[in-house]
CSV table of C-alpha atoms in Angstrom, one decimal:
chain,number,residue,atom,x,y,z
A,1,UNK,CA,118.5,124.0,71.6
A,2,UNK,CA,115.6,121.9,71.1
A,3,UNK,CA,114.5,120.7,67.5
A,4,UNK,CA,110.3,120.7,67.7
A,5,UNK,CA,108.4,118.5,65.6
A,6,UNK,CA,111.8,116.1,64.9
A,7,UNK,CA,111.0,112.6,65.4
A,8,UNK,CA,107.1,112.8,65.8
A,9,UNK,CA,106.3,111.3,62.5
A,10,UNK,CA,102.5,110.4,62.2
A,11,UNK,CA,101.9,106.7,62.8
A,12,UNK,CA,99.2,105.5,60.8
A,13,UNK,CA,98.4,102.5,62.7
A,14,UNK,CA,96.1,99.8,60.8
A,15,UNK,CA,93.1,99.5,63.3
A,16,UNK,CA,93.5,95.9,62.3
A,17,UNK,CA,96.7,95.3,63.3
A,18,UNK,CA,95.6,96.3,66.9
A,19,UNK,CA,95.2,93.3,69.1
A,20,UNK,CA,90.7,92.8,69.7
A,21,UNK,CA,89.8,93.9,73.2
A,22,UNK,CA,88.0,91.2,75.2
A,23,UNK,CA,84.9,92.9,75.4
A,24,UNK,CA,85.0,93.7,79.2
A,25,UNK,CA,85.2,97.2,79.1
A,26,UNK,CA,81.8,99.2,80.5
A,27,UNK,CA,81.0,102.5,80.5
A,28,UNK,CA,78.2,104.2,82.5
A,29,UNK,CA,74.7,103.7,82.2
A,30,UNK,CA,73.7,107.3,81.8
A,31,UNK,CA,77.0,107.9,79.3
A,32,UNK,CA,74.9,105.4,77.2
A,33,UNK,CA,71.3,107.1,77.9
A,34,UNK,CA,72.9,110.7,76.6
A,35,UNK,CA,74.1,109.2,73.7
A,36,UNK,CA,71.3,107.3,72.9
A,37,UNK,CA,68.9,110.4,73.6
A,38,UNK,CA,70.8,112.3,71.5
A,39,UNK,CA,70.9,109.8,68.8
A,40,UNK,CA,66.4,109.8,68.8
A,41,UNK,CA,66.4,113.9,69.2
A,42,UNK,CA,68.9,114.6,66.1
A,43,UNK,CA,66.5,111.6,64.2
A,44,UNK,CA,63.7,113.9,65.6
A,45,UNK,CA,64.7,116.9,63.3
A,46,UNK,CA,65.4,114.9,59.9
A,47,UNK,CA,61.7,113.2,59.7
A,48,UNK,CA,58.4,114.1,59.3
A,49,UNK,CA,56.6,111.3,60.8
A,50,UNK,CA,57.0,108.4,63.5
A,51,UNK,CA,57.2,105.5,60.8
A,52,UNK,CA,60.4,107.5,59.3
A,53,UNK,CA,61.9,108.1,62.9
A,54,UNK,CA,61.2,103.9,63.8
A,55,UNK,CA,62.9,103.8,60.6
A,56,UNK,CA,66.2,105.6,60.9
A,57,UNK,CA,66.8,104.5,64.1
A,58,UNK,CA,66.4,100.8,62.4
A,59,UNK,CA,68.8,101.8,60.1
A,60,UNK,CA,71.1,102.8,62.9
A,61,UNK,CA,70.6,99.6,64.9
A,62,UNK,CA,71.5,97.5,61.8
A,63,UNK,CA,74.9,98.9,61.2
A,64,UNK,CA,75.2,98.2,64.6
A,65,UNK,CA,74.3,94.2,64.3
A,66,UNK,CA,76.2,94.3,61.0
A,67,UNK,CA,79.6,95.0,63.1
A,68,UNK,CA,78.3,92.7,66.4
A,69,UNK,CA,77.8,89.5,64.4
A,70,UNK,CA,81.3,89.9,62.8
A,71,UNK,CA,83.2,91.5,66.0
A,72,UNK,CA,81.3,88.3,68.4
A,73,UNK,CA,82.0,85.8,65.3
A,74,UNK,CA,85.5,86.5,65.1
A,75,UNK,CA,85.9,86.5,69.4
A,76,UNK,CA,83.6,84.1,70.7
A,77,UNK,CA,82.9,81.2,68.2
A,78,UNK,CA,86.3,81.3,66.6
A,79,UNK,CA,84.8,82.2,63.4
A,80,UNK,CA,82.0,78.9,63.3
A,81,UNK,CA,79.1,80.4,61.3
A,82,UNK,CA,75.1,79.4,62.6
A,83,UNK,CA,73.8,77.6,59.9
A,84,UNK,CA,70.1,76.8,61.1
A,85,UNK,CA,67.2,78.8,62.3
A,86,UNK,CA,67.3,77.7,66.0
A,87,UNK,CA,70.8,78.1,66.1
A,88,UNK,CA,71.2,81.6,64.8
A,89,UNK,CA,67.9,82.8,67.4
A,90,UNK,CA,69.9,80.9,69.9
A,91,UNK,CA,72.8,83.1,69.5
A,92,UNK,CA,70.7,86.4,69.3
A,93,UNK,CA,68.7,85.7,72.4
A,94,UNK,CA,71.8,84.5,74.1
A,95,UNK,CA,74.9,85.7,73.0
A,96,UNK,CA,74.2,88.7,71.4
A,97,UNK,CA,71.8,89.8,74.3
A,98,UNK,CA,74.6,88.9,76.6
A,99,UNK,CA,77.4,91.4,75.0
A,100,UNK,CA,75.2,94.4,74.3
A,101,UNK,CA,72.7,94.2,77.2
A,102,UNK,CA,74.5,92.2,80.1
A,103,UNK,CA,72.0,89.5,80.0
A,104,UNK,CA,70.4,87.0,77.9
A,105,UNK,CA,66.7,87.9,76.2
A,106,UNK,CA,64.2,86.7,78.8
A,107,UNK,CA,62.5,85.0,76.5
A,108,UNK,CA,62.4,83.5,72.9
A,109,UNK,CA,58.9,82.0,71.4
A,110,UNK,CA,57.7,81.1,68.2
A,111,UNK,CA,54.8,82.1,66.8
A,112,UNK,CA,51.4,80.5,67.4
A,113,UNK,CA,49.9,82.3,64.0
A,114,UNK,CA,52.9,82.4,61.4
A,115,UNK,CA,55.5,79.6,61.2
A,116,UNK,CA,57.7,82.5,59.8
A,117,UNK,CA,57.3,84.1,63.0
A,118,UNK,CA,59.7,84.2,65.7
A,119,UNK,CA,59.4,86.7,69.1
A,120,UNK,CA,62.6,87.6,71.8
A,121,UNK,CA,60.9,89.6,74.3
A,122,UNK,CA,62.2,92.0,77.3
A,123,UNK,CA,60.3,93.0,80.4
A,124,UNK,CA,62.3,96.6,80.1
A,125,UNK,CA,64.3,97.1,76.8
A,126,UNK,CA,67.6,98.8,77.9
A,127,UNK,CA,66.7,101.5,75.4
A,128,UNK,CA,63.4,102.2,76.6
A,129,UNK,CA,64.5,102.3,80.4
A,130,UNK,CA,65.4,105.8,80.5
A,131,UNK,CA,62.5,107.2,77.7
A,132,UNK,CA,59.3,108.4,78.1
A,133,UNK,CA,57.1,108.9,75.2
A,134,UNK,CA,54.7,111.5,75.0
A,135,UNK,CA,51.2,110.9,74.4
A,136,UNK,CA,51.4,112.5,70.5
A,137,UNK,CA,54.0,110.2,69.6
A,138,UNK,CA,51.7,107.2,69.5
A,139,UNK,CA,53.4,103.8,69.0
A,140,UNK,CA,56.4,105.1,68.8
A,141,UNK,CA,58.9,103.0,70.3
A,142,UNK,CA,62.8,103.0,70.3
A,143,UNK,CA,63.0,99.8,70.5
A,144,UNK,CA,63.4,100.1,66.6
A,145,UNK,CA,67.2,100.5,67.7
A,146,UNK,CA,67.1,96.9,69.0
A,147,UNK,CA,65.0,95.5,66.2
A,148,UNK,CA,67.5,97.3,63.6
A,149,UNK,CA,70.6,95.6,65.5
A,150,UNK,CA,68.5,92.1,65.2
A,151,UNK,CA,68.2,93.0,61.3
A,152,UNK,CA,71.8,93.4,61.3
A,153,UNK,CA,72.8,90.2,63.1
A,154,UNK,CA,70.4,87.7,61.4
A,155,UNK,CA,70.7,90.0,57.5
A,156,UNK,CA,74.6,89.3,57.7
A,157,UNK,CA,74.8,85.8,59.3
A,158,UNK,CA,72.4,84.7,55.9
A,159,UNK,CA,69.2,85.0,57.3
A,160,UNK,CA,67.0,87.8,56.1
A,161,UNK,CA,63.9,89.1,57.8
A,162,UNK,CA,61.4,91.8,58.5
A,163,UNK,CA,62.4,92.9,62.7
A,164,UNK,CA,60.4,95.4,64.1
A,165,UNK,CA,59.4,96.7,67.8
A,166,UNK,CA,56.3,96.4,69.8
A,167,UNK,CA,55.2,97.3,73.1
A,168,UNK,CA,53.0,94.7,74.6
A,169,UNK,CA,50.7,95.2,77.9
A,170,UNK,CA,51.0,92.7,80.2
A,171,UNK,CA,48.6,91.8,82.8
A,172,UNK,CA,49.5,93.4,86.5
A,173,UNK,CA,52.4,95.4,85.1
A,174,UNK,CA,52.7,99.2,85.3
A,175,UNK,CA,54.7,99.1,82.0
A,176,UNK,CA,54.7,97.2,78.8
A,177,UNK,CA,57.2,94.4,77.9
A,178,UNK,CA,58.9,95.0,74.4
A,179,UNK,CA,58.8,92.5,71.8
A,180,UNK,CA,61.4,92.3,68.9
A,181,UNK,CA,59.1,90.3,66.2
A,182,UNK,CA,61.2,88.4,63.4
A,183,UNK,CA,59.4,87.5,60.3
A,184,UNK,CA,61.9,85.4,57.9
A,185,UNK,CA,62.2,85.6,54.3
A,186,UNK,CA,60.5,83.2,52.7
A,187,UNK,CA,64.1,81.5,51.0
A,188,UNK,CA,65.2,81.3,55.2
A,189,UNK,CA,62.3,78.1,55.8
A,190,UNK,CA,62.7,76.8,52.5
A,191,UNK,CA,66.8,76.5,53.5
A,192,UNK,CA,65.6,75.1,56.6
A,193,UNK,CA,63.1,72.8,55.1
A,194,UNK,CA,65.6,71.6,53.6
A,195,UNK,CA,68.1,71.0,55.3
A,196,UNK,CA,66.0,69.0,57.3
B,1,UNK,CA,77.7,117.7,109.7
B,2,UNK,CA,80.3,118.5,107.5
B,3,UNK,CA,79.6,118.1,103.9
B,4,UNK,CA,80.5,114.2,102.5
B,5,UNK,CA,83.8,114.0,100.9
B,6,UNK,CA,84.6,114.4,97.4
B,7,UNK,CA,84.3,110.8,95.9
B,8,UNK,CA,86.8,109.1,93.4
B,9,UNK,CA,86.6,108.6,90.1
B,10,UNK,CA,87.0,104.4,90.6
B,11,UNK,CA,84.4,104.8,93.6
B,12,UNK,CA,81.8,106.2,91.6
B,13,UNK,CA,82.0,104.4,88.5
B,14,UNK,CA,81.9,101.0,90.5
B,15,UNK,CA,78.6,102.4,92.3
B,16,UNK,CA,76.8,103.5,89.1
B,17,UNK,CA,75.1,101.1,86.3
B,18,UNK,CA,77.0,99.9,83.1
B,19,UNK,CA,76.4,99.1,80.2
B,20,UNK,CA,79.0,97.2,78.0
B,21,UNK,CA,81.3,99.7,76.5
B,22,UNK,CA,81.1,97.9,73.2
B,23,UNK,CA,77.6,98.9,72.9
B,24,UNK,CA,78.3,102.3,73.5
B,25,UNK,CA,81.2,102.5,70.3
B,26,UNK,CA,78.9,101.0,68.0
B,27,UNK,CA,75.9,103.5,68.5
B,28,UNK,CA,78.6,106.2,68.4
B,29,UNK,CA,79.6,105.2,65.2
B,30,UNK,CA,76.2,104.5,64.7
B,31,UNK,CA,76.0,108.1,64.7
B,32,UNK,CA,78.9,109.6,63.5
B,33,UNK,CA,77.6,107.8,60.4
B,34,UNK,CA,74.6,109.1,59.9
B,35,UNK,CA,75.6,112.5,60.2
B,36,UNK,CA,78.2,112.2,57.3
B,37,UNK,CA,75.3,110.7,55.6
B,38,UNK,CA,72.6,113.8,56.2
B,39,UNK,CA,75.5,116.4,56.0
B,40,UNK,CA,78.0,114.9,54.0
B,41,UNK,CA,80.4,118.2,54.5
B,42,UNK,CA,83.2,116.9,57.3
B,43,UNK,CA,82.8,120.6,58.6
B,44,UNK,CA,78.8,120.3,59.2
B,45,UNK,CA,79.7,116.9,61.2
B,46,UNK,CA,82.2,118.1,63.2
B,47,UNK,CA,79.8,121.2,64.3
B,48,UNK,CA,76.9,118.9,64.5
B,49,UNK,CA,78.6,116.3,66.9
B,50,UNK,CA,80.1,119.6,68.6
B,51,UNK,CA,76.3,120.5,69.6
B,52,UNK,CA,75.6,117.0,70.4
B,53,UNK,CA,78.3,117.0,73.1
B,54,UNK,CA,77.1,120.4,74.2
B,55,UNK,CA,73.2,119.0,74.7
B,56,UNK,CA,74.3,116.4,76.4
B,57,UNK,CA,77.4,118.3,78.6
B,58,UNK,CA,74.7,120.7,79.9
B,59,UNK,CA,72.6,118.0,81.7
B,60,UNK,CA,75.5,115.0,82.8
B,61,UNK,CA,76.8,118.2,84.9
B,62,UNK,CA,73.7,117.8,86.8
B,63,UNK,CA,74.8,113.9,87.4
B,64,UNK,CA,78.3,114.9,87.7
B,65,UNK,CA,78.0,116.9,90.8
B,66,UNK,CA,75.2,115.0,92.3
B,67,UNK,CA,76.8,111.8,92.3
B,68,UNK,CA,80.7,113.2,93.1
B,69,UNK,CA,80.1,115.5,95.9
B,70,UNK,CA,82.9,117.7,94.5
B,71,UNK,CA,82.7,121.2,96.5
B,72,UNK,CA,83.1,123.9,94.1
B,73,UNK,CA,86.2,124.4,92.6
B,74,UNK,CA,89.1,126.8,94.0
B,75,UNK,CA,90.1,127.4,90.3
B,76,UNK,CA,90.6,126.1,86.7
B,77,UNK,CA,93.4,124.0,87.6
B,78,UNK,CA,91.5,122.1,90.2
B,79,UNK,CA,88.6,122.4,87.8
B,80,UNK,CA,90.7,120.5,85.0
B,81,UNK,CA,92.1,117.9,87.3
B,82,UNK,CA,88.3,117.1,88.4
B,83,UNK,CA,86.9,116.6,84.9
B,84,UNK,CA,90.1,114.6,84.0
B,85,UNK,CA,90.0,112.3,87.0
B,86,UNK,CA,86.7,112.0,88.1
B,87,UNK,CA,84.4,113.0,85.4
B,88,UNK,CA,85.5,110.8,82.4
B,89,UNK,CA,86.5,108.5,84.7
B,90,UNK,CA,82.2,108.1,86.2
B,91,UNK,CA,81.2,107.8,82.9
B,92,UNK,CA,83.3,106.9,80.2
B,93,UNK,CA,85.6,104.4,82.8
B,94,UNK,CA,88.6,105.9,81.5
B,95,UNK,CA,91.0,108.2,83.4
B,96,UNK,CA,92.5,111.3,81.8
B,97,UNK,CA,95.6,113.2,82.9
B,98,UNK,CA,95.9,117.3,82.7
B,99,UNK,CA,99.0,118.3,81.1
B,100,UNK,CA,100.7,121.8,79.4
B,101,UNK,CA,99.5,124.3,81.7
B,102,UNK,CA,100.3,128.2,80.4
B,103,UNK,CA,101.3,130.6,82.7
B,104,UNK,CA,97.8,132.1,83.5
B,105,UNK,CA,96.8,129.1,84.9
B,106,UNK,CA,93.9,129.5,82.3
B,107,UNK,CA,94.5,126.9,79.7
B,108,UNK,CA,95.6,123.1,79.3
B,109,UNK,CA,95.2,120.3,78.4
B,110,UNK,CA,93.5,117.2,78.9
B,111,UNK,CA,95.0,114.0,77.7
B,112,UNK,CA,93.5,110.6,76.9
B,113,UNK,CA,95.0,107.3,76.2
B,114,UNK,CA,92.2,105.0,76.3
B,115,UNK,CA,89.1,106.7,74.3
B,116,UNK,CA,85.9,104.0,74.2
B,117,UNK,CA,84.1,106.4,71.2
B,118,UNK,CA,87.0,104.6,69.1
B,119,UNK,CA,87.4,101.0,69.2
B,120,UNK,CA,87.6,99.6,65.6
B,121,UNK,CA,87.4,103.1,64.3
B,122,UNK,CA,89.8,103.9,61.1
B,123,UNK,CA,89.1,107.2,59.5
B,124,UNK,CA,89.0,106.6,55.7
B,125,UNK,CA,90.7,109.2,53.5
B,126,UNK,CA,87.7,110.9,52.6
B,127,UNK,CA,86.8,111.9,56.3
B,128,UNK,CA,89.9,113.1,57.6
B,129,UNK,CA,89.0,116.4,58.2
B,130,UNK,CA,87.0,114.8,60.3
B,131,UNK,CA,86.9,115.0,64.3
B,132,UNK,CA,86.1,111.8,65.0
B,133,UNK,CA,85.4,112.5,68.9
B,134,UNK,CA,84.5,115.8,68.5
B,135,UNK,CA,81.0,115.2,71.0
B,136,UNK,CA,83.6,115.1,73.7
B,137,UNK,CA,85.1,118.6,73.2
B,138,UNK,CA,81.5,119.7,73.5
B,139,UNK,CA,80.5,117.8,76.7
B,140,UNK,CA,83.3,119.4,78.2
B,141,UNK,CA,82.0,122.8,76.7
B,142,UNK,CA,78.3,122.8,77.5
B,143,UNK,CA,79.3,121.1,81.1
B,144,UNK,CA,81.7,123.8,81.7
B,145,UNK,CA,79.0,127.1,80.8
B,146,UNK,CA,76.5,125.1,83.3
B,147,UNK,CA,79.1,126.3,86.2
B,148,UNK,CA,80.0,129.6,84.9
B,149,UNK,CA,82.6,129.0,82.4
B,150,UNK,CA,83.1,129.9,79.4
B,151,UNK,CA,85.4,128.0,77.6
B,152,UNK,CA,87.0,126.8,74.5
B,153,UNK,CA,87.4,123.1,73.6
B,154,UNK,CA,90.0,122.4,70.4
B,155,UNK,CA,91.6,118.8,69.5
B,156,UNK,CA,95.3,119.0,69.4
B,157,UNK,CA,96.1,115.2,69.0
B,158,UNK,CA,93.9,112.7,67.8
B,159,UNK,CA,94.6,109.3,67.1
B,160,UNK,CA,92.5,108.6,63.9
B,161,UNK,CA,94.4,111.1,62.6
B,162,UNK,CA,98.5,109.1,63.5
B,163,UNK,CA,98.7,110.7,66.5
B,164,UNK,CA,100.1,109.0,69.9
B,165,UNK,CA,97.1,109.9,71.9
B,166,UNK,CA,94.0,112.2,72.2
B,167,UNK,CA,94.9,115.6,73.5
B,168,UNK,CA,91.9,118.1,74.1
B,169,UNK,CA,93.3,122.0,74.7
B,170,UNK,CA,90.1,123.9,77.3
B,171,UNK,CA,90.8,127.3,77.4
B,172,UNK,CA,88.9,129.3,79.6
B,173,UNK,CA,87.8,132.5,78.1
B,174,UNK,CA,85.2,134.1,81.2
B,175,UNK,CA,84.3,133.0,84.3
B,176,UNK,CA,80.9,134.4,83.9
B,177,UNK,CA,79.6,135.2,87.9
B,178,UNK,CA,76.6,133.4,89.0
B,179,UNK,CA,73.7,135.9,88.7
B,180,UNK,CA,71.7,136.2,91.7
B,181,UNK,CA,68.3,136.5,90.0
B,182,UNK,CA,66.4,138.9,92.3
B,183,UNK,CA,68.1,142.7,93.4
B,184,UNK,CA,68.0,143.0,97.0
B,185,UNK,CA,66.5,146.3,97.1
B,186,UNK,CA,63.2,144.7,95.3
């Protein structure tokens, strides 16, 4: 006679107790392009307007930043903290690029207007690969995700700003590059004024 | 020419794009949080993340067969098998195994080890009514209908919740025939 249910005692295991993956893991593209589509159309039903949708999918991206910064802090710079402005674009435009995208940021520039201005730019934003807007949605772009996960990394590692998304036409290319466009908080260059 | 042969699960998912898996957890999550956020009933999440598995099931079938070459199915258990070893293997690069067949032949079920919507996930005590992967049960659902089968998708393990691995019962309720949509004698 067999005794069911003996013996199978729920482990509660601590998820920190589990040993950190080494971040080589992949799933498909197009797992990632459901998901993602899914996570724009449900955003689609909650608002009333595109500012709100950029919004909430900023909101999304920044929990998403919040846990990369700590996750890639704790695996891949043994816990060493950026402590200056180049340093902590550095490892957005590099690192972070790297681990979420499979590449780094093809390009990082500073801006020519605003010294409080800083711009990592993409010929095609993983996000936006797979999306077509339609004509009625405007400016819309979901590259708010991306600028949300920025706003994540640079909020947490003690650097606030303002990130948002732009599409930007470039000359003798069918589609636009995206820009993510990072204004600091003012207390950020005043830090880095003075640290010298 | 005779049709191409079915592909493997390993041969497709080295042929197709990736993305980092990590990236893919951390938007789920993304998700996952927002809903108990908006709906803030466990119940509403789990039906919500139910539909959102069902959106997305009825059009990754359309991948799924294009890029596996699988011929149509004899039956459910050869049906199960496929979704186990090819199907969550092309996208999610996991392999599943089918287990606890009944006697019909018309319900088992489908057992994961390795799930990538969980890494770092711990359910705290006020969620844990909550199906954590529950978009999965409806992939699996809405994918299913798209061939002509009804079915029903429950959890009967789940990790989050102390159990040893992730355990999805499909029952098949109908095989609902393919409707031929013109009559012949029209």
């Amino acid at each position: 006679m067999k005794m069911i249910g003996v013996g199978k005692i729920k482990q509660y295991c601590n998820v920190l107790d589990k040993s950190l993956s080494k971040g080589k893991q992949e799933v498909s593209l197009s797992a990632f392009a459901f998901l993602f589509s899914e996570l724009v159309q449900y955003n689609q039903t909650q608002v009333d307007n595109i500012a709100e949708l950029e919004r909430r999918l900023e909101d999304a991206g920044y929990a998403v930043g919040a846990r990369v910064l700590e996750l890639l802090c704790h695996r891949d710079k043994g816990n060493r903290r950026e402590t200056r402005l180049l340093g902590i674009l550095s490892f957005v435009h590099s690192t972070v690029w790297k681990v979420l995208f499979g590449k780094v940021a093809d390009s990082l520039e500073k801006g020519t207007e605003h010294d409080d201005e800083y711009m990592i730019s993409e010929k095609e934003l993983l996000v936006n690969k797979f999306i077509s807007i339609p004509k009625d949605m405007g400016t819309f772009n979901c590259g708010a995700f991306v600028a949300g996960i920025v706003r994540g990394v640079l909020d947490s590692a003690g650097f606030p700003a303002v990130v948002t998304a732009h599409f930007v036409p470039m000359e003798g290319q069918q589609r636009p590059r995206t820009t993510i466009l990072i204004k600091f908080a003012e207390e950020v260059l005043r830090r880095e004024a003075r640290l010298g | 020419m005779p049709p191409a042969a079915p592909r493997s699960g390993d041969a497709i998912f080295a042929s197709v794009e990736r993305v980092n898996a990590e990236l893919f957890t951390l938007t789920y999550g993304a998700i996952v949080r927002q809903l108990l956020t908006d709906l803030e009933e466990v119940e509403e999440v789990n039906k919500q993340l139910d539909q959102m598995g069902y959106n997305i099931g009825i059009r990754l079938i359309d991948e799924f067969l294009a890029k596996s070459n699988v011929s149509r199915c004899v039956d459910f258990k050869e049906t199960a098998e496929v979704i186990a070893k090819v199907g969550f293997k092309m996208f999610l690069g996991v392999t599943a195994s089918v287990t606890n067949w009944d006697a019909d032949g018309t319900c088992c079920s489908i057992v994961l080890e390795d799930n990538p919507l969980v890494d770092f996930v711990e359910l705290p005590d006020t969620c844990q009514g909550l199906y954590y992967c529950n978009i999965l049960s409806g992939v699996i659902r809405g994918a299913l209908e798209m061939v002509s089968m009804k079915t029903e998708v429950t959890w009967i393990r789940d990790m989050l919740r102390g159990d040893d691995a992730y355990e999805l019962q499909v029952k098949l309720l109908k095989q609902v025939p393919e409707e031929y949509p013109y009559k012949d004698d029209e």
